[in-house]
Amino acid sequence: MHHSTLLALFTSLTAVLAHPGPRPGGKRPHNHAVNAPTKCPIVFDGRIKSTAELSEFDSYGTSIFNPDYVKGQNLKWSQILKFPTDAGNSRFDNETHKPFEVTLSDQSIFQTQKGFRRAGLQFQGDTNTGSPGSTGVKTLHFSVKLDPARPLNLSHEYLNVWHEASDYSANQFNFETGTILGQTGLPKDTWKILNRQNKQIWSTPIDKAAWQNFAITIDYSKNTLQVYYSKGDDPLKSVTSAVSNNNAGAGQYQIGMLKKPTGTSDVVNSGYQSSRLNEGLIYGGLFLEDSAGGCVSL
Ligand SMILES: *[C@@H]1O[C@H](CO)[C@@H](O)[C@H](O)[C@H]1NC(C)=O
Ligand SMILES: *[C@@H]1O[C@H](CO)[C@@H](O)[C@H](O)[C@H]1NC(C)=O
């Protein structure tokens, strides 16, 4: 082949690579080509296959989560979860995954907890005691996005992601938003990470349109928490040092929504919740990885 022909071929190839054009299957809204691979062993994978159907979440044989908890008895997960079609994929979801939305309605009452409205996913295999999720060093990854059709009411306190000790006496950490009861000095329109004493260790403003990506490294031996964060497709960055926290007591992760009432000191059982609730939060890139040796997917 003549030298100039080779050069022309090389030039056009470079142009093609620099401008890859639409992907097969057409343009996906708000999505970008950059989806990050994970790099550490995955302990629990909460990423939803793009082929998944809602009915899979109703039984042990097909769900990656616990199909029976933590939700209103009269609701099935296939009624609680939605697959948003216009949210795009978050950083750690690739084309084999899709986001999911956890919703709240008036029926989101777990057992006799009439004060709360809640729907929380637990990873199947994350047992209350003896779980691999509660030993060593683990990093929980999750990305969240608001659904404009199912807005949250930030006059309330929402727990969205946490790890609850096996005796239910405390949560080792909480990822929350809204008005934290008893801490009204904190702005309501932020995502907040609170330690076991419910003291805020980091927060960031809610972005109404973008995916916001979080990771929390829980060192169960050294008793520390470290927070990582990014927006959109950006790589995660460490936003706190490894801060001291009591991570004892084993327990389980929970991912979803727990909306506390207002106007009561007994939040579990009483207080005010507006009726005809239709609220939701979109999740993606949910997984727990093994961070032994300092490994964290960024
Ligand atoms: C997508 O992520 C899965 C992990 O769930 C991985 O096995 C697969 O190789 C990834 N696919 C691409 C195209 O990167
Ligand atoms: C938000 O919550 C507050 C406190 O419960 C309530 O007074 C208000 O009506 C709610 N707003 C909406 C839009 O539901």
mmCIF file of C-alpha atoms and ligand atoms in Angstrom:
data_model
loop_
_atom_site.group_PDB
_atom_site.id
_atom_site.type_symbol
_atom_site.label_atom_id
_atom_site.label_comp_id
_atom_site.label_asym_id
_atom_site.label_seq_id
_atom_site.Cartn_x
_atom_site.Cartn_y
_atom_site.Cartn_z
ATOM 1 C CA MET A 1 0.000 0.000 0.000
ATOM 2 C CA HIS A 2 1.249 3.448 -0.918
ATOM 3 C CA HIS A 3 2.472 5.570 1.975
ATOM 4 C CA SER A 4 -0.018 8.403 1.382
ATOM 5 C CA THR A 5 -2.927 5.894 1.195
ATOM 6 C CA LEU A 6 -1.861 4.444 4.545
ATOM 7 C CA LEU A 7 -1.645 7.924 6.006
ATOM 8 C CA ALA A 8 -5.134 8.779 4.702
ATOM 9 C CA LEU A 9 -6.504 5.533 6.155
ATOM 10 C CA PHE A 10 -4.842 6.275 9.505
ATOM 11 C CA THR A 11 -6.226 9.823 9.514
ATOM 12 C CA SER A 12 -9.802 8.715 8.825
ATOM 13 C CA LEU A 13 -9.528 5.922 11.416
ATOM 14 C CA THR A 14 -8.374 8.453 14.013
ATOM 15 C CA ALA A 15 -11.313 10.678 13.100
ATOM 16 C CA VAL A 16 -13.734 7.769 13.526
ATOM 17 C CA LEU A 17 -12.270 6.876 16.913
ATOM 18 C CA ALA A 18 -12.368 10.462 18.123
ATOM 19 C CA HIS A 19 -16.030 10.809 17.109
ATOM 20 C CA PRO A 20 -17.614 7.422 17.707
ATOM 21 C CA GLY A 21 -21.123 8.560 16.705
ATOM 22 C CA PRO A 22 -24.334 7.111 18.054
ATOM 23 C CA ARG A 23 -24.109 3.748 19.732
ATOM 24 C CA PRO A 24 -25.966 0.760 18.352
ATOM 25 C CA GLY A 25 -29.528 0.818 19.582
ATOM 26 C CA GLY A 26 -29.737 4.581 19.319
ATOM 27 C CA LYS A 27 -29.113 7.417 21.727
ATOM 28 C CA ARG A 28 -29.893 6.867 25.380
ATOM 29 C CA PRO A 29 -31.072 10.047 27.081
ATOM 30 C CA HIS A 30 -28.681 11.744 29.517
ATOM 31 C CA ASN A 31 -26.243 8.899 29.095
ATOM 32 C CA HIS A 32 -22.585 9.053 28.210
ATOM 33 C CA ALA A 33 -20.126 6.529 26.952
ATOM 34 C CA VAL A 34 -18.105 6.649 30.170
ATOM 35 C CA ASN A 35 -19.221 3.925 32.525
ATOM 36 C CA ALA A 36 -16.621 2.857 35.007
ATOM 37 C CA PRO A 37 -15.632 -0.740 35.580
ATOM 38 C CA THR A 38 -15.465 -1.932 39.172
ATOM 39 C CA LYS A 39 -12.045 -3.066 40.307
ATOM 40 C CA CYS A 40 -12.458 -4.880 43.641
ATOM 41 C CA PRO A 41 -14.190 -8.176 44.517
ATOM 42 C CA ILE A 42 -17.952 -7.654 44.785
ATOM 43 C CA VAL A 43 -19.602 -8.989 47.932
ATOM 44 C CA PHE A 44 -23.221 -8.045 47.124
ATOM 45 C CA ASP A 45 -24.232 -6.835 43.678
ATOM 46 C CA GLY A 46 -27.375 -4.713 43.697
ATOM 47 C CA ARG A 47 -27.098 -3.656 40.076
ATOM 48 C CA ILE A 48 -30.194 -4.576 38.095
ATOM 49 C CA LYS A 49 -29.846 -6.397 34.798
ATOM 50 C CA SER A 50 -31.222 -4.442 31.865
ATOM 51 C CA THR A 51 -33.405 -7.467 31.069
ATOM 52 C CA ALA A 52 -34.878 -7.703 34.599
ATOM 53 C CA GLU A 53 -38.643 -7.699 35.101
ATOM 54 C CA LEU A 54 -40.350 -6.286 38.180
ATOM 55 C CA SER A 55 -41.929 -9.635 39.086
ATOM 56 C CA GLU A 56 -38.425 -11.042 39.718
ATOM 57 C CA PHE A 57 -38.251 -9.002 42.907
ATOM 58 C CA ASP A 58 -41.166 -10.880 44.501
ATOM 59 C CA SER A 59 -39.469 -14.212 45.156
ATOM 60 C CA TYR A 60 -36.243 -15.600 46.592
ATOM 61 C CA GLY A 61 -35.453 -17.644 43.516
ATOM 62 C CA THR A 62 -35.250 -14.642 41.244
ATOM 63 C CA SER A 63 -34.535 -11.560 43.370
ATOM 64 C CA ILE A 64 -31.083 -10.314 44.303
ATOM 65 C CA PHE A 65 -32.762 -8.716 47.330
ATOM 66 C CA ASN A 66 -34.833 -10.050 50.215
ATOM 67 C CA PRO A 67 -38.345 -10.230 48.688
ATOM 68 C CA ASP A 68 -40.148 -10.070 52.061
ATOM 69 C CA TYR A 69 -38.546 -7.006 53.712
ATOM 70 C CA VAL A 70 -38.711 -4.100 54.607
ATOM 71 C CA LYS A 71 -42.050 -2.917 53.247
ATOM 72 C CA GLY A 72 -45.780 -2.703 53.739
ATOM 73 C CA GLN A 73 -47.202 -6.227 54.043
ATOM 74 C CA ASN A 74 -49.840 -5.569 51.408
ATOM 75 C CA LEU A 75 -47.337 -4.447 48.811
ATOM 76 C CA LYS A 76 -45.100 -6.543 46.625
ATOM 77 C CA TRP A 77 -41.714 -5.258 45.515
ATOM 78 C CA SER A 78 -43.034 -5.387 41.964
ATOM 79 C CA GLN A 79 -45.509 -2.681 43.026
ATOM 80 C CA ILE A 80 -42.939 -0.643 44.954
ATOM 81 C CA LEU A 81 -40.131 -0.645 42.412
ATOM 82 C CA LYS A 82 -40.215 1.103 39.029
ATOM 83 C CA PHE A 83 -37.815 1.067 36.123
ATOM 84 C CA PRO A 84 -37.409 4.703 35.052
ATOM 85 C CA THR A 85 -36.883 4.952 31.310
ATOM 86 C CA ASP A 86 -35.365 8.417 31.031
ATOM 87 C CA ALA A 87 -32.839 8.502 33.862
ATOM 88 C CA GLY A 88 -29.831 7.208 31.912
ATOM 89 C CA ASN A 89 -27.275 5.016 33.615
ATOM 90 C CA SER A 90 -25.155 5.998 36.582
ATOM 91 C CA ARG A 91 -21.386 5.719 36.718
ATOM 92 C CA PHE A 92 -21.035 2.048 37.681
ATOM 93 C CA ASP A 93 -23.930 0.770 35.560
ATOM 94 C CA ASN A 94 -23.073 -0.275 32.032
ATOM 95 C CA GLU A 95 -25.392 -1.273 29.186
ATOM 96 C CA THR A 96 -26.117 -4.591 30.908
ATOM 97 C CA HIS A 97 -27.708 -2.719 33.843
ATOM 98 C CA LYS A 98 -30.599 -0.323 34.414
ATOM 99 C CA PRO A 99 -31.599 2.006 37.241
ATOM 100 C CA PHE A 100 -34.490 1.314 39.584
ATOM 101 C CA GLU A 101 -36.736 3.549 41.641
ATOM 102 C CA VAL A 102 -37.983 2.886 45.167
ATOM 103 C CA THR A 103 -41.389 4.490 45.772
ATOM 104 C CA LEU A 104 -43.509 5.342 48.791
ATOM 105 C CA SER A 105 -47.297 5.346 48.985
ATOM 106 C CA ASP A 106 -49.846 5.453 51.800
ATOM 107 C CA GLN A 107 -49.507 1.670 51.997
ATOM 108 C CA SER A 108 -45.785 1.832 52.801
ATOM 109 C CA ILE A 109 -46.325 0.911 56.446
ATOM 110 C CA PHE A 110 -44.090 -1.853 57.795
ATOM 111 C CA GLN A 111 -45.772 -4.011 60.451
ATOM 112 C CA THR A 112 -47.105 -1.635 63.129
ATOM 113 C CA GLN A 113 -44.732 1.260 62.367
ATOM 114 C CA LYS A 114 -47.504 3.737 61.578
ATOM 115 C CA GLY A 115 -45.240 6.772 61.953
ATOM 116 C CA PHE A 116 -42.929 5.779 59.114
ATOM 117 C CA ARG A 117 -43.504 5.336 55.430
ATOM 118 C CA ARG A 118 -40.819 2.940 54.308
ATOM 119 C CA ALA A 119 -39.571 0.607 51.629
ATOM 120 C CA GLY A 120 -36.042 -0.681 52.074
ATOM 121 C CA LEU A 121 -34.116 -3.281 50.107
ATOM 122 C CA GLN A 122 -31.756 -5.736 51.769
ATOM 123 C CA PHE A 123 -29.229 -7.723 49.750
ATOM 124 C CA GLN A 124 -30.075 -11.393 49.679
ATOM 125 C CA GLY A 125 -27.345 -13.080 51.752
ATOM 126 C CA ASP A 126 -26.787 -10.065 53.985
ATOM 127 C CA THR A 127 -27.901 -11.844 57.147
ATOM 128 C CA ASN A 128 -28.435 -9.890 60.343
ATOM 129 C CA THR A 129 -25.558 -11.733 62.040
ATOM 130 C CA GLY A 130 -22.556 -13.371 60.416
ATOM 131 C CA SER A 131 -22.894 -11.449 57.168
ATOM 132 C CA PRO A 132 -19.744 -11.022 55.069
ATOM 133 C CA GLY A 133 -20.968 -7.431 54.670
ATOM 134 C CA SER A 134 -20.232 -6.605 58.307
ATOM 135 C CA THR A 135 -16.593 -7.709 58.609
ATOM 136 C CA GLY A 136 -13.222 -6.530 57.346
ATOM 137 C CA VAL A 137 -13.266 -3.423 55.169
ATOM 138 C CA LYS A 138 -16.201 -2.958 52.818
ATOM 139 C CA THR A 139 -17.289 -0.126 50.527
ATOM 140 C CA LEU A 140 -20.943 0.443 49.728
ATOM 141 C CA HIS A 141 -21.514 2.146 46.387
ATOM 142 C CA PHE A 142 -24.762 3.778 45.308
ATOM 143 C CA SER A 143 -25.853 6.538 42.961
ATOM 144 C CA VAL A 144 -29.072 8.499 43.374
ATOM 145 C CA LYS A 145 -31.205 10.711 41.186
ATOM 146 C CA LEU A 146 -34.438 12.592 41.851
ATOM 147 C CA ASP A 147 -37.628 11.749 39.968
ATOM 148 C CA PRO A 148 -39.416 15.023 39.104
ATOM 149 C CA ALA A 149 -42.687 13.068 38.846
ATOM 150 C CA ARG A 150 -42.362 11.755 42.424
ATOM 151 C CA PRO A 151 -40.809 14.593 44.441
ATOM 152 C CA LEU A 152 -39.670 14.218 48.024
ATOM 153 C CA ASN A 153 -41.001 16.564 50.694
ATOM 154 C CA LEU A 154 -37.847 17.889 52.298
ATOM 155 C CA SER A 155 -39.787 19.199 55.300
ATOM 156 C CA HIS A 156 -39.472 15.576 56.415
ATOM 157 C CA GLU A 157 -36.416 13.503 57.332
ATOM 158 C CA TYR A 158 -35.580 10.677 54.935
ATOM 159 C CA LEU A 159 -33.213 7.814 55.577
ATOM 160 C CA ASN A 160 -32.192 6.380 52.244
ATOM 161 C CA VAL A 161 -29.189 4.136 52.784
ATOM 162 C CA TRP A 162 -27.880 2.793 56.064
ATOM 163 C CA HIS A 163 -26.427 -0.104 57.989
ATOM 164 C CA GLU A 164 -28.482 -1.099 61.010
ATOM 165 C CA ALA A 165 -26.920 -2.961 63.929
ATOM 166 C CA SER A 166 -28.242 -6.492 64.465
ATOM 167 C CA ASP A 167 -29.972 -5.555 67.744
ATOM 168 C CA TYR A 168 -31.721 -2.617 65.948
ATOM 169 C CA SER A 169 -30.400 -0.208 68.598
ATOM 170 C CA ALA A 170 -28.502 2.033 66.164
ATOM 171 C CA ASN A 171 -27.343 2.511 62.611
ATOM 172 C CA GLN A 172 -23.591 2.511 62.092
ATOM 173 C CA PHE A 173 -24.112 5.168 59.386
ATOM 174 C CA ASN A 174 -27.022 6.904 57.649
ATOM 175 C CA PHE A 175 -27.303 8.489 54.242
ATOM 176 C CA GLU A 176 -30.164 10.974 54.557
ATOM 177 C CA THR A 177 -31.880 13.995 53.146
ATOM 178 C CA GLY A 178 -34.493 16.530 54.189
ATOM 179 C CA THR A 179 -35.007 18.065 57.614
ATOM 180 C CA ILE A 180 -33.190 16.033 60.235
ATOM 181 C CA LEU A 181 -35.361 15.887 63.353
ATOM 182 C CA GLY A 182 -33.704 17.727 66.215
ATOM 183 C CA GLN A 183 -31.060 19.188 63.865
ATOM 184 C CA THR A 184 -32.994 21.879 62.046
ATOM 185 C CA GLY A 185 -29.800 23.957 61.659
ATOM 186 C CA LEU A 186 -28.755 21.670 58.804
ATOM 187 C CA PRO A 187 -30.043 22.712 55.365
ATOM 188 C CA LYS A 188 -32.794 20.423 54.132
ATOM 189 C CA ASP A 189 -31.830 20.230 50.471
ATOM 190 C CA THR A 190 -28.602 18.269 50.906
ATOM 191 C CA TRP A 191 -27.536 14.635 50.915
ATOM 192 C CA LYS A 192 -26.054 13.995 54.329
ATOM 193 C CA ILE A 193 -23.927 11.261 55.764
ATOM 194 C CA LEU A 194 -24.355 10.846 59.491
ATOM 195 C CA ASN A 195 -22.314 8.697 61.849
ATOM 196 C CA ARG A 196 -23.593 6.313 64.515
ATOM 197 C CA GLN A 197 -24.383 9.252 66.813
ATOM 198 C CA ASN A 198 -26.436 10.853 63.995
ATOM 199 C CA LYS A 199 -23.834 13.572 63.693
ATOM 200 C CA GLN A 200 -23.252 14.795 60.152
ATOM 201 C CA ILE A 201 -19.812 13.962 58.823
ATOM 202 C CA TRP A 202 -20.315 15.254 55.272
ATOM 203 C CA SER A 203 -23.004 16.720 53.038
ATOM 204 C CA THR A 204 -23.496 17.978 49.496
ATOM 205 C CA PRO A 205 -26.338 19.935 47.849
ATOM 206 C CA ILE A 206 -28.954 17.856 46.043
ATOM 207 C CA ASP A 207 -28.610 18.201 42.274
ATOM 208 C CA LYS A 208 -32.077 18.173 40.738
ATOM 209 C CA ALA A 209 -30.960 16.693 37.422
ATOM 210 C CA ALA A 210 -27.683 14.790 37.692
ATOM 211 C CA TRP A 211 -26.741 11.411 39.048
ATOM 212 C CA GLN A 212 -24.864 11.815 42.318
ATOM 213 C CA ASN A 213 -22.492 8.981 43.168
ATOM 214 C CA PHE A 214 -21.544 8.007 46.713
ATOM 215 C CA ALA A 215 -19.339 5.402 48.294
ATOM 216 C CA ILE A 216 -18.810 4.751 51.976
ATOM 217 C CA THR A 217 -15.908 2.642 53.178
ATOM 218 C CA ILE A 218 -16.731 0.963 56.464
ATOM 219 C CA ASP A 219 -13.702 -0.440 58.259
ATOM 220 C CA TYR A 220 -15.184 -2.910 60.735
ATOM 221 C CA SER A 221 -11.801 -3.589 62.358
ATOM 222 C CA LYS A 222 -10.415 -0.073 62.702
ATOM 223 C CA ASN A 223 -13.868 1.478 63.318
ATOM 224 C CA THR A 224 -13.774 4.192 60.687
ATOM 225 C CA LEU A 225 -15.949 5.588 57.895
ATOM 226 C CA GLN A 226 -14.647 7.254 54.760
ATOM 227 C CA VAL A 227 -16.852 8.968 52.191
ATOM 228 C CA TYR A 228 -16.288 9.225 48.422
ATOM 229 C CA TYR A 229 -18.380 11.295 46.029
ATOM 230 C CA SER A 230 -18.767 12.444 42.452
ATOM 231 C CA LYS A 231 -21.421 13.871 40.158
ATOM 232 C CA GLY A 232 -22.451 12.518 36.763
ATOM 233 C CA ASP A 233 -19.715 10.507 35.099
ATOM 234 C CA ASP A 234 -16.872 11.938 37.138
ATOM 235 C CA PRO A 235 -14.591 9.570 39.048
ATOM 236 C CA LEU A 236 -15.230 9.377 42.768
ATOM 237 C CA LYS A 237 -13.001 11.424 45.050
ATOM 238 C CA SER A 238 -12.429 10.971 48.736
ATOM 239 C CA VAL A 239 -14.292 13.789 50.528
ATOM 240 C CA THR A 240 -13.509 12.832 54.123
ATOM 241 C CA SER A 241 -10.597 11.140 55.779
ATOM 242 C CA ALA A 242 -11.220 7.827 57.538
ATOM 243 C CA VAL A 243 -13.140 9.257 60.486
ATOM 244 C CA SER A 244 -13.555 7.390 63.717
ATOM 245 C CA ASN A 245 -16.933 5.634 64.150
ATOM 246 C CA ASN A 246 -18.262 2.732 66.179
ATOM 247 C CA ASN A 247 -18.957 0.064 63.540
ATOM 248 C CA ALA A 248 -19.608 -2.750 66.028
ATOM 249 C CA GLY A 249 -22.818 -4.755 66.230
ATOM 250 C CA ALA A 250 -23.032 -6.403 62.783
ATOM 251 C CA GLY A 251 -26.455 -6.059 61.106
ATOM 252 C CA GLN A 252 -27.644 -5.306 57.599
ATOM 253 C CA TYR A 253 -27.528 -2.701 54.857
ATOM 254 C CA GLN A 254 -30.797 -1.155 53.759
ATOM 255 C CA ILE A 255 -31.384 0.831 50.575
ATOM 256 C CA GLY A 256 -34.536 2.709 49.696
ATOM 257 C CA MET A 257 -36.665 5.221 51.549
ATOM 258 C CA LEU A 258 -37.719 5.676 55.147
ATOM 259 C CA LYS A 259 -39.717 8.866 55.597
ATOM 260 C CA LYS A 260 -40.078 10.009 59.179
ATOM 261 C CA PRO A 261 -43.218 11.819 60.339
ATOM 262 C CA THR A 262 -43.343 15.344 61.734
ATOM 263 C CA GLY A 263 -44.896 16.583 64.960
ATOM 264 C CA THR A 264 -44.156 13.689 67.304
ATOM 265 C CA SER A 265 -41.528 12.424 69.690
ATOM 266 C CA ASP A 266 -42.488 8.820 68.863
ATOM 267 C CA VAL A 267 -41.473 8.753 65.204
ATOM 268 C CA VAL A 268 -41.928 5.006 64.788
ATOM 269 C CA ASN A 269 -45.551 4.889 65.809
ATOM 270 C CA SER A 270 -47.180 8.297 65.443
ATOM 271 C CA GLY A 271 -46.936 11.751 63.889
ATOM 272 C CA TYR A 272 -47.986 13.407 60.674
ATOM 273 C CA GLN A 273 -47.619 12.021 57.160
ATOM 274 C CA SER A 274 -49.454 13.577 54.234
ATOM 275 C CA SER A 275 -51.819 11.260 52.407
ATOM 276 C CA ARG A 276 -51.907 10.228 48.747
ATOM 277 C CA LEU A 277 -48.131 9.929 48.855
ATOM 278 C CA ASN A 278 -46.404 9.350 45.560
ATOM 279 C CA GLU A 279 -42.699 9.774 46.159
ATOM 280 C CA GLY A 280 -39.657 8.042 44.768
ATOM 281 C CA LEU A 281 -35.898 7.993 44.579
ATOM 282 C CA ILE A 282 -33.943 6.536 41.664
ATOM 283 C CA TYR A 283 -30.955 4.316 42.399
ATOM 284 C CA GLY A 284 -28.172 2.905 40.273
ATOM 285 C CA GLY A 285 -24.680 1.489 40.649
ATOM 286 C CA LEU A 286 -25.532 -0.281 43.899
ATOM 287 C CA PHE A 287 -22.973 -2.787 45.136
ATOM 288 C CA LEU A 288 -20.817 -3.661 48.114
ATOM 289 C CA GLU A 289 -17.169 -4.288 47.383
ATOM 290 C CA ASP A 290 -14.345 -5.755 49.397
ATOM 291 C CA SER A 291 -11.900 -2.977 50.219
ATOM 292 C CA ALA A 292 -9.287 -5.164 51.888
ATOM 293 C CA GLY A 293 -5.891 -3.701 51.073
ATOM 294 C CA GLY A 294 -7.440 -0.297 50.350
ATOM 295 C CA CYS A 295 -9.192 -1.237 47.104
ATOM 296 C CA VAL A 296 -11.999 1.204 46.158
ATOM 297 C CA SER A 297 -13.559 1.517 42.702
ATOM 298 C CA LEU A 298 -13.470 5.160 41.725
HETATM 299 C C1 LIG B 1 -20.918 -4.690 32.555
HETATM 300 O O1 LIG B 1 -20.845 -4.987 33.934
HETATM 301 C C2 LIG B 1 -20.810 -6.382 34.209
HETATM 302 C C3 LIG B 1 -20.840 -6.546 35.732
HETATM 303 O O2 LIG B 1 -22.136 -6.593 36.178
HETATM 304 C C4 LIG B 1 -19.563 -6.999 33.625
HETATM 305 O O3 LIG B 1 -19.547 -8.379 33.874
HETATM 306 C C5 LIG B 1 -19.548 -6.738 32.128
HETATM 307 O O4 LIG B 1 -18.326 -7.196 31.608
HETATM 308 C C6 LIG B 1 -19.714 -5.256 31.828
HETATM 309 N N1 LIG B 1 -19.889 -5.090 30.401
HETATM 310 C C7 LIG B 1 -19.232 -4.196 29.690
HETATM 311 C C8 LIG B 1 -19.553 -4.150 28.243
HETATM 312 O O5 LIG B 1 -18.398 -3.456 30.183
HETATM 313 C C1 LIG B 2 -44.666 18.547 53.270
HETATM 314 O O1 LIG B 2 -44.650 18.173 54.607
HETATM 315 C C2 LIG B 2 -45.180 19.151 55.494
HETATM 316 C C3 LIG B 2 -44.927 18.633 56.903
HETATM 317 O O2 LIG B 2 -45.551 17.390 57.084
HETATM 318 C C4 LIG B 2 -46.640 19.367 55.184
HETATM 319 O O3 LIG B 2 -47.163 20.382 56.023
HETATM 320 C C5 LIG B 2 -46.795 19.776 53.723
HETATM 321 O O4 LIG B 2 -48.160 19.843 53.397
HETATM 322 C C6 LIG B 2 -46.123 18.785 52.819
HETATM 323 N N1 LIG B 2 -46.120 19.274 51.463
HETATM 324 C C7 LIG B 2 -46.601 18.568 50.459
HETATM 325 C C8 LIG B 2 -46.500 19.189 49.107
HETATM 326 O O5 LIG B 2 -47.080 17.457 50.606
#
